Every structure is written in structure tokens, then in C-alpha cells.
JSON list of C-alpha atoms in Angstrom, two decimals:
[
{"chain": "A", "resi": 1, "resn": "MET", "atom": "CA", "xyz": [3.19, 134.99, 99.40]},
{"chain": "A", "resi": 2, "resn": "LYS", "atom": "CA", "xyz": [0.61, 136.81, 101.39]},
{"chain": "A", "resi": 3, "resn": "ASN", "atom": "CA", "xyz": [-1.34, 136.86, 97.92]},
{"chain": "A", "resi": 4, "resn": "ILE", "atom": "CA", "xyz": [-0.95, 132.93, 97.68]},
{"chain": "A", "resi": 5, "resn": "THR", "atom": "CA", "xyz": [-2.13, 132.35, 101.12]},
{"chain": "A", "resi": 6, "resn": "SER", "atom": "CA", "xyz": [-5.35, 134.59, 100.61]},
{"chain": "A", "resi": 7, "resn": "VAL", "atom": "CA", "xyz": [-6.05, 132.74, 97.31]},
{"chain": "A", "resi": 8, "resn": "LEU", "atom": "CA", "xyz": [-5.76, 129.45, 99.07]},
{"chain": "A", "resi": 9, "resn": "THR", "atom": "CA", "xyz": [-8.01, 130.65, 101.86]},
{"chain": "A", "resi": 10, "resn": "TRP", "atom": "CA", "xyz": [-10.70, 131.91, 99.61]},
{"chain": "A", "resi": 11, "resn": "ILE", "atom": "CA", "xyz": [-10.47, 128.43, 97.77]},
{"chain": "A", "resi": 12, "resn": "LEU", "atom": "CA", "xyz": [-10.75, 126.27, 100.95]},
{"chain": "A", "resi": 13, "resn": "LEU", "atom": "CA", "xyz": [-13.92, 128.63, 101.90]},
{"chain": "A", "resi": 14, "resn": "VAL", "atom": "CA", "xyz": [-15.47, 128.11, 98.76]},
{"chain": "A", "resi": 15, "resn": "ALA", "atom": "CA", "xyz": [-14.90, 124.09, 99.01]},
{"chain": "A", "resi": 16, "resn": "VAL", "atom": "CA", "xyz": [-16.20, 124.11, 102.40]},
{"chain": "A", "resi": 17, "resn": "GLY", "atom": "CA", "xyz": [-19.10, 126.19, 101.65]},
{"chain": "A", "resi": 18, "resn": "TYR", "atom": "CA", "xyz": [-19.94, 123.73, 98.70]},
{"chain": "A", "resi": 19, "resn": "LEU", "atom": "CA", "xyz": [-19.46, 120.60, 100.67]},
{"chain": "A", "resi": 20, "resn": "PHE", "atom": "CA", "xyz": [-21.83, 122.58, 103.38]},
{"chain": "A", "resi": 21, "resn": "PHE", "atom": "CA", "xyz": [-24.29, 123.10, 100.90]},
{"chain": "A", "resi": 22, "resn": "ALA", "atom": "CA", "xyz": [-24.37, 119.65, 99.24]},
{"chain": "A", "resi": 23, "resn": "HIS", "atom": "CA", "xyz": [-24.41, 117.75, 102.21]},
{"chain": "A", "resi": 24, "resn": "PHE", "atom": "CA", "xyz": [-27.69, 119.71, 103.61]},
{"chain": "A", "resi": 25, "resn": "SER", "atom": "CA", "xyz": [-29.63, 120.03, 100.44]},
{"chain": "A", "resi": 26, "resn": "ASN", "atom": "CA", "xyz": [-29.71, 116.18, 99.98]},
{"chain": "A", "resi": 27, "resn": "PRO", "atom": "CA", "xyz": [-33.30, 115.55, 100.82]},
{"chain": "A", "resi": 28, "resn": "ALA", "atom": "CA", "xyz": [-32.87, 111.61, 101.47]},
{"chain": "A", "resi": 29, "resn": "SER", "atom": "CA", "xyz": [-30.05, 109.23, 102.02]},
{"chain": "A", "resi": 30, "resn": "GLY", "atom": "CA", "xyz": [-32.19, 106.59, 100.03]},
{"chain": "A", "resi": 31, "resn": "SER", "atom": "CA", "xyz": [-31.90, 108.84, 96.82]},
{"chain": "A", "resi": 32, "resn": "LYS", "atom": "CA", "xyz": [-27.96, 109.12, 97.47]},
{"chain": "A", "resi": 33, "resn": "GLU", "atom": "CA", "xyz": [-27.86, 105.22, 97.22]},
{"chain": "A", "resi": 34, "resn": "LYS", "atom": "CA", "xyz": [-29.81, 105.39, 94.09]},
{"chain": "A", "resi": 35, "resn": "ALA", "atom": "CA", "xyz": [-27.53, 107.77, 92.35]},
{"chain": "A", "resi": 36, "resn": "GLU", "atom": "CA", "xyz": [-24.51, 105.38, 92.99]},
{"chain": "A", "resi": 37, "resn": "ILE", "atom": "CA", "xyz": [-26.48, 102.83, 91.51]},
{"chain": "A", "resi": 38, "resn": "THR", "atom": "CA", "xyz": [-27.30, 104.76, 88.48]},
{"chain": "A", "resi": 39, "resn": "VAL", "atom": "CA", "xyz": [-23.62, 105.36, 88.17]},
{"chain": "A", "resi": 40, "resn": "LYS", "atom": "CA", "xyz": [-22.51, 101.97, 88.60]},
{"chain": "A", "resi": 41, "resn": "GLU", "atom": "CA", "xyz": [-25.00, 101.14, 85.82]},
{"chain": "A", "resi": 42, "resn": "ASP", "atom": "CA", "xyz": [-23.59, 103.37, 83.35]},
{"chain": "A", "resi": 43, "resn": "THR", "atom": "CA", "xyz": [-20.07, 102.76, 83.78]},
{"chain": "A", "resi": 44, "resn": "PRO", "atom": "CA", "xyz": [-19.02, 101.50, 80.56]},
{"chain": "A", "resi": 45, "resn": "LYS", "atom": "CA", "xyz": [-17.77, 97.87, 80.08]},
{"chain": "A", "resi": 46, "resn": "ILE", "atom": "CA", "xyz": [-14.29, 97.76, 78.83]},
{"chain": "A", "resi": 47, "resn": "VAL", "atom": "CA", "xyz": [-12.04, 95.30, 77.57]},
{"chain": "A", "resi": 48, "resn": "TYR", "atom": "CA", "xyz": [-8.88, 94.70, 75.87]},
{"chain": "A", "resi": 49, "resn": "VAL", "atom": "CA", "xyz": [-7.14, 92.51, 73.43]},
{"chain": "A", "resi": 50, "resn": "ASN", "atom": "CA", "xyz": [-3.38, 92.50, 73.29]},
{"chain": "A", "resi": 51, "resn": "GLY", "atom": "CA", "xyz": [-2.69, 93.04, 69.52]},
{"chain": "A", "resi": 52, "resn": "ASP", "atom": "CA", "xyz": [0.86, 91.50, 69.66]},
{"chain": "A", "resi": 53, "resn": "SER", "atom": "CA", "xyz": [-0.25, 88.08, 71.01]},
{"chain": "A", "resi": 54, "resn": "LEU", "atom": "CA", "xyz": [-3.35, 87.91, 68.56]},
{"chain": "A", "resi": 55, "resn": "LEU", "atom": "CA", "xyz": [-1.05, 88.29, 65.85]},
{"chain": "A", "resi": 56, "resn": "ASN", "atom": "CA", "xyz": [1.50, 85.74, 67.06]},
{"chain": "A", "resi": 57, "resn": "LYS", "atom": "CA", "xyz": [-0.71, 83.23, 68.27]},
{"chain": "A", "resi": 58, "resn": "TYR", "atom": "CA", "xyz": [-3.39, 83.35, 65.55]},
{"chain": "A", "resi": 59, "resn": "ALA", "atom": "CA", "xyz": [-2.62, 79.74, 63.66]},
{"chain": "A", "resi": 60, "resn": "VAL", "atom": "CA", "xyz": [-4.31, 80.60, 60.35]},
{"chain": "A", "resi": 61, "resn": "PHE", "atom": "CA", "xyz": [-2.81, 83.94, 60.23]},
{"chain": "A", "resi": 62, "resn": "GLN", "atom": "CA", "xyz": [0.70, 82.67, 61.23]},
{"chain": "A", "resi": 63, "resn": "ALA", "atom": "CA", "xyz": [0.39, 79.61, 58.47]},
{"chain": "A", "resi": 64, "resn": "ASP", "atom": "CA", "xyz": [-0.44, 82.14, 55.67]},
{"chain": "A", "resi": 65, "resn": "LEU", "atom": "CA", "xyz": [2.33, 84.28, 56.69]},
{"chain": "A", "resi": 66, "resn": "LYS", "atom": "CA", "xyz": [4.83, 81.32, 56.65]},
{"chain": "A", "resi": 67, "resn": "ALA", "atom": "CA", "xyz": [3.45, 80.53, 53.06]},
{"chain": "A", "resi": 68, "resn": "LEU", "atom": "CA", "xyz": [3.95, 84.05, 52.02]},
{"chain": "A", "resi": 69, "resn": "GLU", "atom": "CA", "xyz": [7.78, 84.07, 53.45]},
{"chain": "A", "resi": 70, "resn": "THR", "atom": "CA", "xyz": [8.24, 80.86, 51.67]},
{"chain": "A", "resi": 71, "resn": "ARG", "atom": "CA", "xyz": [6.98, 82.31, 48.33]},
{"chain": "A", "resi": 72, "resn": "SER", "atom": "CA", "xyz": [9.09, 85.43, 49.09]},
{"chain": "A", "resi": 73, "resn": "LYS", "atom": "CA", "xyz": [12.22, 83.49, 49.66]},
{"chain": "A", "resi": 74, "resn": "GLY", "atom": "CA", "xyz": [11.52, 81.45, 46.35]},
{"chain": "A", "resi": 75, "resn": "MET", "atom": "CA", "xyz": [10.97, 84.59, 44.33]},
{"chain": "A", "resi": 76, "resn": "GLU", "atom": "CA", "xyz": [14.31, 85.92, 45.71]},
{"chain": "A", "resi": 77, "resn": "SER", "atom": "CA", "xyz": [16.05, 82.86, 44.92]},
{"chain": "A", "resi": 78, "resn": "THR", "atom": "CA", "xyz": [14.76, 82.80, 41.34]},
{"chain": "A", "resi": 79, "resn": "LEU", "atom": "CA", "xyz": [15.80, 86.65, 40.94]},
{"chain": "A", "resi": 80, "resn": "ALA", "atom": "CA", "xyz": [19.21, 86.07, 42.70]},
{"chain": "A", "resi": 81, "resn": "SER", "atom": "CA", "xyz": [20.05, 83.26, 40.02]},
{"chain": "A", "resi": 82, "resn": "ARG", "atom": "CA", "xyz": [18.89, 85.01, 37.07]},
{"chain": "A", "resi": 83, "resn": "GLY", "atom": "CA", "xyz": [21.26, 88.11, 38.19]},
{"chain": "A", "resi": 84, "resn": "ARG", "atom": "CA", "xyz": [23.84, 85.55, 38.67]},
{"chain": "A", "resi": 85, "resn": "SER", "atom": "CA", "xyz": [23.32, 84.38, 35.12]},
{"chain": "A", "resi": 86, "resn": "LEU", "atom": "CA", "xyz": [23.36, 87.70, 33.74]},
{"chain": "A", "resi": 87, "resn": "GLN", "atom": "CA", "xyz": [26.44, 88.53, 35.57]},
{"chain": "A", "resi": 88, "resn": "GLN", "atom": "CA", "xyz": [28.16, 85.75, 33.83]},
{"chain": "A", "resi": 89, "resn": "GLU", "atom": "CA", "xyz": [26.91, 86.82, 30.38]},
{"chain": "A", "resi": 90, "resn": "LEU", "atom": "CA", "xyz": [28.21, 90.26, 30.86]},
{"chain": "A", "resi": 91, "resn": "ILE", "atom": "CA", "xyz": [31.74, 88.89, 32.09]},
{"chain": "A", "resi": 92, "resn": "ALA", "atom": "CA", "xyz": [31.74, 86.39, 28.95]},
{"chain": "A", "resi": 93, "resn": "ALA", "atom": "CA", "xyz": [30.87, 89.46, 26.80]},
{"chain": "A", "resi": 94, "resn": "GLU", "atom": "CA", "xyz": [33.23, 91.81, 28.17]},
{"chain": "A", "resi": 95, "resn": "GLN", "atom": "CA", "xyz": [36.10, 89.11, 27.77]},
{"chain": "A", "resi": 96, "resn": "LYS", "atom": "CA", "xyz": [35.12, 88.34, 24.26]},
{"chain": "A", "resi": 97, "resn": "ALA", "atom": "CA", "xyz": [35.26, 92.04, 23.42]},
{"chain": "A", "resi": 98, "resn": "GLN", "atom": "CA", "xyz": [38.48, 92.54, 25.08]},
{"chain": "A", "resi": 99, "resn": "SER", "atom": "CA", "xyz": [40.17, 89.83, 23.24]},
{"chain": "A", "resi": 100, "resn": "GLY", "atom": "CA", "xyz": [39.07, 91.04, 19.97]},
{"chain": "A", "resi": 101, "resn": "GLN", "atom": "CA", "xyz": [36.58, 88.36, 19.11]},
{"chain": "A", "resi": 102, "resn": "TRP", "atom": "CA", "xyz": [33.74, 90.25, 18.10]},
{"chain": "A", "resi": 103, "resn": "ALA", "atom": "CA", "xyz": [33.68, 93.34, 15.67]},
{"chain": "A", "resi": 104, "resn": "PRO", "atom": "CA", "xyz": [32.18, 96.72, 16.95]},
{"chain": "A", "resi": 105, "resn": "ALA", "atom": "CA", "xyz": [28.66, 95.99, 15.42]},
{"chain": "A", "resi": 106, "resn": "GLN", "atom": "CA", "xyz": [28.39, 92.70, 17.23]},
{"chain": "A", "resi": 107, "resn": "ILE", "atom": "CA", "xyz": [29.45, 94.31, 20.66]},
{"chain": "A", "resi": 108, "resn": "GLN", "atom": "CA", "xyz": [26.92, 97.00, 20.14]},
{"chain": "A", "resi": 109, "resn": "LYS", "atom": "CA", "xyz": [24.40, 94.22, 19.51]},
{"chain": "A", "resi": 110, "resn": "GLU", "atom": "CA", "xyz": [25.32, 92.29, 22.61]},
{"chain": "A", "resi": 111, "resn": "GLN", "atom": "CA", "xyz": [25.37, 95.37, 24.73]},
{"chain": "A", "resi": 112, "resn": "GLN", "atom": "CA", "xyz": [21.83, 96.11, 24.00]},
{"chain": "A", "resi": 113, "resn": "ARG", "atom": "CA", "xyz": [20.63, 92.68, 24.40]},
{"chain": "A", "resi": 114, "resn": "LEU", "atom": "CA", "xyz": [22.37, 92.49, 27.72]},
{"chain": "A", "resi": 115, "resn": "MET", "atom": "CA", "xyz": [20.92, 95.72, 28.77]},
{"chain": "A", "resi": 116, "resn": "GLN", "atom": "CA", "xyz": [17.51, 94.47, 27.92]},
{"chain": "A", "resi": 117, "resn": "LYS", "atom": "CA", "xyz": [17.96, 91.61, 30.04]},
{"chain": "A", "resi": 118, "resn": "GLN", "atom": "CA", "xyz": [18.91, 93.57, 32.85]},
{"chain": "A", "resi": 119, "resn": "GLN", "atom": "CA", "xyz": [15.98, 95.86, 32.69]},
{"chain": "A", "resi": 120, "resn": "SER", "atom": "CA", "xyz": [13.78, 92.89, 32.40]},
{"chain": "A", "resi": 121, "resn": "LEU", "atom": "CA", "xyz": [15.18, 91.42, 35.54]},
{"chain": "A", "resi": 122, "resn": "VAL", "atom": "CA", "xyz": [14.47, 95.02, 37.16]},
{"chain": "A", "resi": 123, "resn": "ALA", "atom": "CA", "xyz": [11.22, 94.92, 36.19]},
{"chain": "A", "resi": 124, "resn": "GLN", "atom": "CA", "xyz": [10.47, 91.39, 37.38]},
{"chain": "A", "resi": 125, "resn": "GLN", "atom": "CA", "xyz": [11.86, 92.11, 40.57]},
{"chain": "A", "resi": 126, "resn": "GLU", "atom": "CA", "xyz": [9.63, 95.16, 40.79]},
{"chain": "A", "resi": 127, "resn": "SER", "atom": "CA", "xyz": [6.57, 92.83, 39.93]},
{"chain": "A", "resi": 128, "resn": "MET", "atom": "CA", "xyz": [7.66, 90.42, 42.55]},
{"chain": "A", "resi": 129, "resn": "SER", "atom": "CA", "xyz": [7.78, 92.97, 45.44]},
{"chain": "A", "resi": 130, "resn": "LYS", "atom": "CA", "xyz": [4.30, 94.52, 44.44]},
{"chain": "A", "resi": 131, "resn": "GLN", "atom": "CA", "xyz": [2.82, 90.98, 43.89]},
{"chain": "A", "resi": 132, "resn": "LEU", "atom": "CA", "xyz": [4.19, 90.26, 47.62]},
{"chain": "A", "resi": 133, "resn": "LEU", "atom": "CA", "xyz": [3.15, 93.55, 48.99]},
{"chain": "A", "resi": 134, "resn": "ASP", "atom": "CA", "xyz": [-0.34, 93.45, 47.45]},
{"chain": "A", "resi": 135, "resn": "GLU", "atom": "CA", "xyz": [-0.62, 89.51, 49.01]},
{"chain": "A", "resi": 136, "resn": "ARG", "atom": "CA", "xyz": [0.59, 91.04, 52.60]},
{"chain": "A", "resi": 137, "resn": "GLN", "atom": "CA", "xyz": [-2.06, 93.76, 52.37]},
{"chain": "A", "resi": 138, "resn": "LYS", "atom": "CA", "xyz": [-4.85, 91.10, 51.58]},
{"chain": "A", "resi": 139, "resn": "LEU", "atom": "CA", "xyz": [-3.60, 88.90, 54.29]},
{"chain": "A", "resi": 140, "resn": "GLN", "atom": "CA", "xyz": [-3.74, 91.96, 56.74]},
{"chain": "A", "resi": 141, "resn": "GLU", "atom": "CA", "xyz": [-7.18, 92.80, 55.41]},
{"chain": "A", "resi": 142, "resn": "ASN", "atom": "CA", "xyz": [-8.37, 89.54, 55.92]},
{"chain": "A", "resi": 143, "resn": "LEU", "atom": "CA", "xyz": [-6.90, 89.24, 59.32]},
{"chain": "A", "resi": 144, "resn": "GLU", "atom": "CA", "xyz": [-8.65, 92.66, 60.21]},
{"chain": "A", "resi": 145, "resn": "LYS", "atom": "CA", "xyz": [-11.90, 91.50, 58.75]},
{"chain": "A", "resi": 146, "resn": "ARG", "atom": "CA", "xyz": [-12.13, 88.14, 60.51]},
{"chain": "A", "resi": 147, "resn": "VAL", "atom": "CA", "xyz": [-11.13, 90.02, 63.74]},
{"chain": "A", "resi": 148, "resn": "LYS", "atom": "CA", "xyz": [-13.48, 92.79, 63.62]},
{"chain": "A", "resi": 149, "resn": "GLU", "atom": "CA", "xyz": [-16.19, 90.18, 63.17]},
{"chain": "A", "resi": 150, "resn": "LEU", "atom": "CA", "xyz": [-15.40, 88.04, 65.93]},
{"chain": "A", "resi": 151, "resn": "LEU", "atom": "CA", "xyz": [-15.08, 91.10, 68.28]},
{"chain": "A", "resi": 152, "resn": "THR", "atom": "CA", "xyz": [-18.52, 92.32, 66.98]},
{"chain": "A", "resi": 153, "resn": "ALA", "atom": "CA", "xyz": [-19.86, 89.08, 68.10]},
{"chain": "A", "resi": 154, "resn": "ILE", "atom": "CA", "xyz": [-18.22, 88.88, 71.50]},
{"chain": "A", "resi": 155, "resn": "ARG", "atom": "CA", "xyz": [-19.13, 92.44, 72.10]},
{"chain": "A", "resi": 156, "resn": "LYS", "atom": "CA", "xyz": [-22.89, 91.91, 71.39]},
{"chain": "A", "resi": 157, "resn": "GLU", "atom": "CA", "xyz": [-22.86, 88.54, 73.30]},
{"chain": "A", "resi": 158, "resn": "LYS", "atom": "CA", "xyz": [-21.21, 90.12, 76.50]},
{"chain": "A", "resi": 159, "resn": "GLY", "atom": "CA", "xyz": [-22.31, 93.70, 76.48]},
{"chain": "A", "resi": 160, "resn": "TYR", "atom": "CA", "xyz": [-19.01, 95.27, 75.83]},
{"chain": "A", "resi": 161, "resn": "ASP", "atom": "CA", "xyz": [-18.95, 99.04, 75.13]},
{"chain": "A", "resi": 162, "resn": "PHE", "atom": "CA", "xyz": [-15.31, 99.25, 74.36]},
{"chain": "A", "resi": 163, "resn": "ILE", "atom": "CA", "xyz": [-12.93, 96.73, 73.11]},
{"chain": "A", "resi": 164, "resn": "LEU", "atom": "CA", "xyz": [-9.47, 98.34, 73.24]},
{"chain": "A", "resi": 165, "resn": "ASN", "atom": "CA", "xyz": [-6.31, 97.30, 71.34]},
{"chain": "A", "resi": 166, "resn": "TYR", "atom": "CA", "xyz": [-3.52, 96.97, 73.80]},
{"chain": "A", "resi": 167, "resn": "GLY", "atom": "CA", "xyz": [0.18, 96.88, 72.97]},
{"chain": "A", "resi": 168, "resn": "PRO", "atom": "CA", "xyz": [3.16, 98.90, 71.63]},
{"chain": "A", "resi": 169, "resn": "GLY", "atom": "CA", "xyz": [1.90, 102.06, 69.96]},
{"chain": "A", "resi": 170, "resn": "THR", "atom": "CA", "xyz": [-1.88, 101.97, 70.79]},
{"chain": "A", "resi": 171, "resn": "GLY", "atom": "CA", "xyz": [-1.93, 104.90, 73.01]},
{"chain": "A", "resi": 172, "resn": "VAL", "atom": "CA", "xyz": [-3.14, 102.67, 75.63]},
{"chain": "A", "resi": 173, "resn": "LEU", "atom": "CA", "xyz": [-0.53, 102.92, 78.54]},
{"chain": "A", "resi": 174, "resn": "MET", "atom": "CA", "xyz": [-1.78, 100.71, 81.56]},
{"chain": "A", "resi": 175, "resn": "VAL", "atom": "CA", "xyz": [-4.43, 97.93, 81.38]},
{"chain": "A", "resi": 176, "resn": "ASN", "atom": "CA", "xyz": [-5.90, 95.82, 84.46]},
{"chain": "A", "resi": 177, "resn": "ASP", "atom": "CA", "xyz": [-4.91, 92.11, 83.34]},
{"chain": "A", "resi": 178, "resn": "SER", "atom": "CA", "xyz": [-8.35, 90.85, 84.46]},
{"chain": "A", "resi": 179, "resn": "LEU", "atom": "CA", "xyz": [-10.09, 92.88, 81.64]},
{"chain": "A", "resi": 180, "resn": "ASP", "atom": "CA", "xyz": [-7.84, 90.83, 78.80]},
{"chain": "A", "resi": 181, "resn": "ILE", "atom": "CA", "xyz": [-9.94, 88.70, 76.52]},
{"chain": "A", "resi": 182, "resn": "THR", "atom": "CA", "xyz": [-7.10, 87.77, 74.19]},
{"chain": "A", "resi": 183, "resn": "LYS", "atom": "CA", "xyz": [-7.27, 84.28, 75.20]},
{"chain": "A", "resi": 184, "resn": "VAL", "atom": "CA", "xyz": [-10.96, 84.14, 74.49]},
{"chain": "A", "resi": 185, "resn": "VAL", "atom": "CA", "xyz": [-10.57, 85.86, 71.17]},
{"chain": "A", "resi": 186, "resn": "LEU", "atom": "CA", "xyz": [-7.82, 83.44, 70.22]},
{"chain": "A", "resi": 187, "resn": "GLU", "atom": "CA", "xyz": [-9.59, 80.32, 70.97]},
{"chain": "A", "resi": 188, "resn": "LYS", "atom": "CA", "xyz": [-12.77, 81.46, 69.05]},
{"chain": "A", "resi": 189, "resn": "LEU", "atom": "CA", "xyz": [-10.41, 82.61, 66.08]},
{"chain": "A", "resi": 190, "resn": "ASN", "atom": "CA", "xyz": [-8.45, 79.54, 65.98]},
{"chain": "A", "resi": 191, "resn": "ALA", "atom": "CA", "xyz": [-11.73, 77.31, 66.12]},
{"chain": "A", "resi": 192, "resn": "LYS", "atom": "CA", "xyz": [-12.85, 78.99, 62.91]},
{"chain": "A", "resi": 193, "resn": "GLN", "atom": "CA", "xyz": [-10.17, 77.48, 61.11]}
]
């Protein structure tokens, strides 16, 4: 305890000494005001955009996303229909094989045909999934490009040093609502339609 008290006393003496030196070594009070003005001018201009709101309220992006979702549902429906058709063919072939209507060679030929059809269906499903993924990625890239171009223009126009993305998972924990430019960005994005 005695050791902690002596360390705290020493720190306090150093701090008082520094304040004493800083106060009396300042040649004029005018330069202090000048220093404060310089600090204020050098303070970076920082604003932010709420990324979630931008995605949810950007009309072109939402329309493109909805069109992609409609295409996805159409593809799923097509695949489901083909899957049901294949299932019915499998059941019919099994019934014919069990009832003795087909010879072993014919059963084997039908199994190969149905297996090829199933492989074709799986390949089509993978192809459609890849196509949808590629389209979604392209949508995302177009969005990023549009937003970046607009933010660059806004940054130059307003003289901002930083434009941050605020939202879940962004690393920005707290913001001052007066620095939010999301509404302005959305108005400009939606006006470019």
C-alpha cells in the first residue's frame, strides 16, 4: 500500500509540474486561440450511411432483387415438376418390373435411362443454382459500383473526409444521428433511375 501511494504521489507531482511548465511557457494567449482554430480546421469531416436502410429502400436494387427472386421461384417450380415426373416414371418402371411385364434386359435399359434422366436433373439444378448465384453477385457488384460512384461525388461536393457504413456487423458501434446522410444518398440513388 505504501508503494502504491508513493507511485501515485510521484505521478501527481509530474502532472502538476507539466501543467505548471505548459502554463508559463506559453508566450501569448493569442497563439492559444490560433492553435484551437487550427485544431478545429484539421478535424476530419465524418458522416455515415446506414447500409441496411440503403439496401431496403433503394428502389432499383429492390426491383432487381424481386425479379431475381421471381426467376428463382420459377426455376424451383420447373425443377420440382421435373422431379415429380421422374418420380412417377420410377414408380411406373418399378411396378412393371415387379409384375413381370419386362425382361431383365429391358429392366436394366430402363434403369440406365432413368439414372441418366436423374443425373440430367441434378446437373440442371446445379446449373440453375450457379446462374442465380452469378446474377445475385452481379446485382451486388452493380449496387456497390453505383453507391461508390455516388458517395465519391457526395464526398467531393460536401468535402467529407470519411463516409462510414453503419449497421450490424460493421464495426461502428455508436453514431451521432446528425451525421447520417442515408436519406440524401437514397434520394440521389432513386432519382438516377
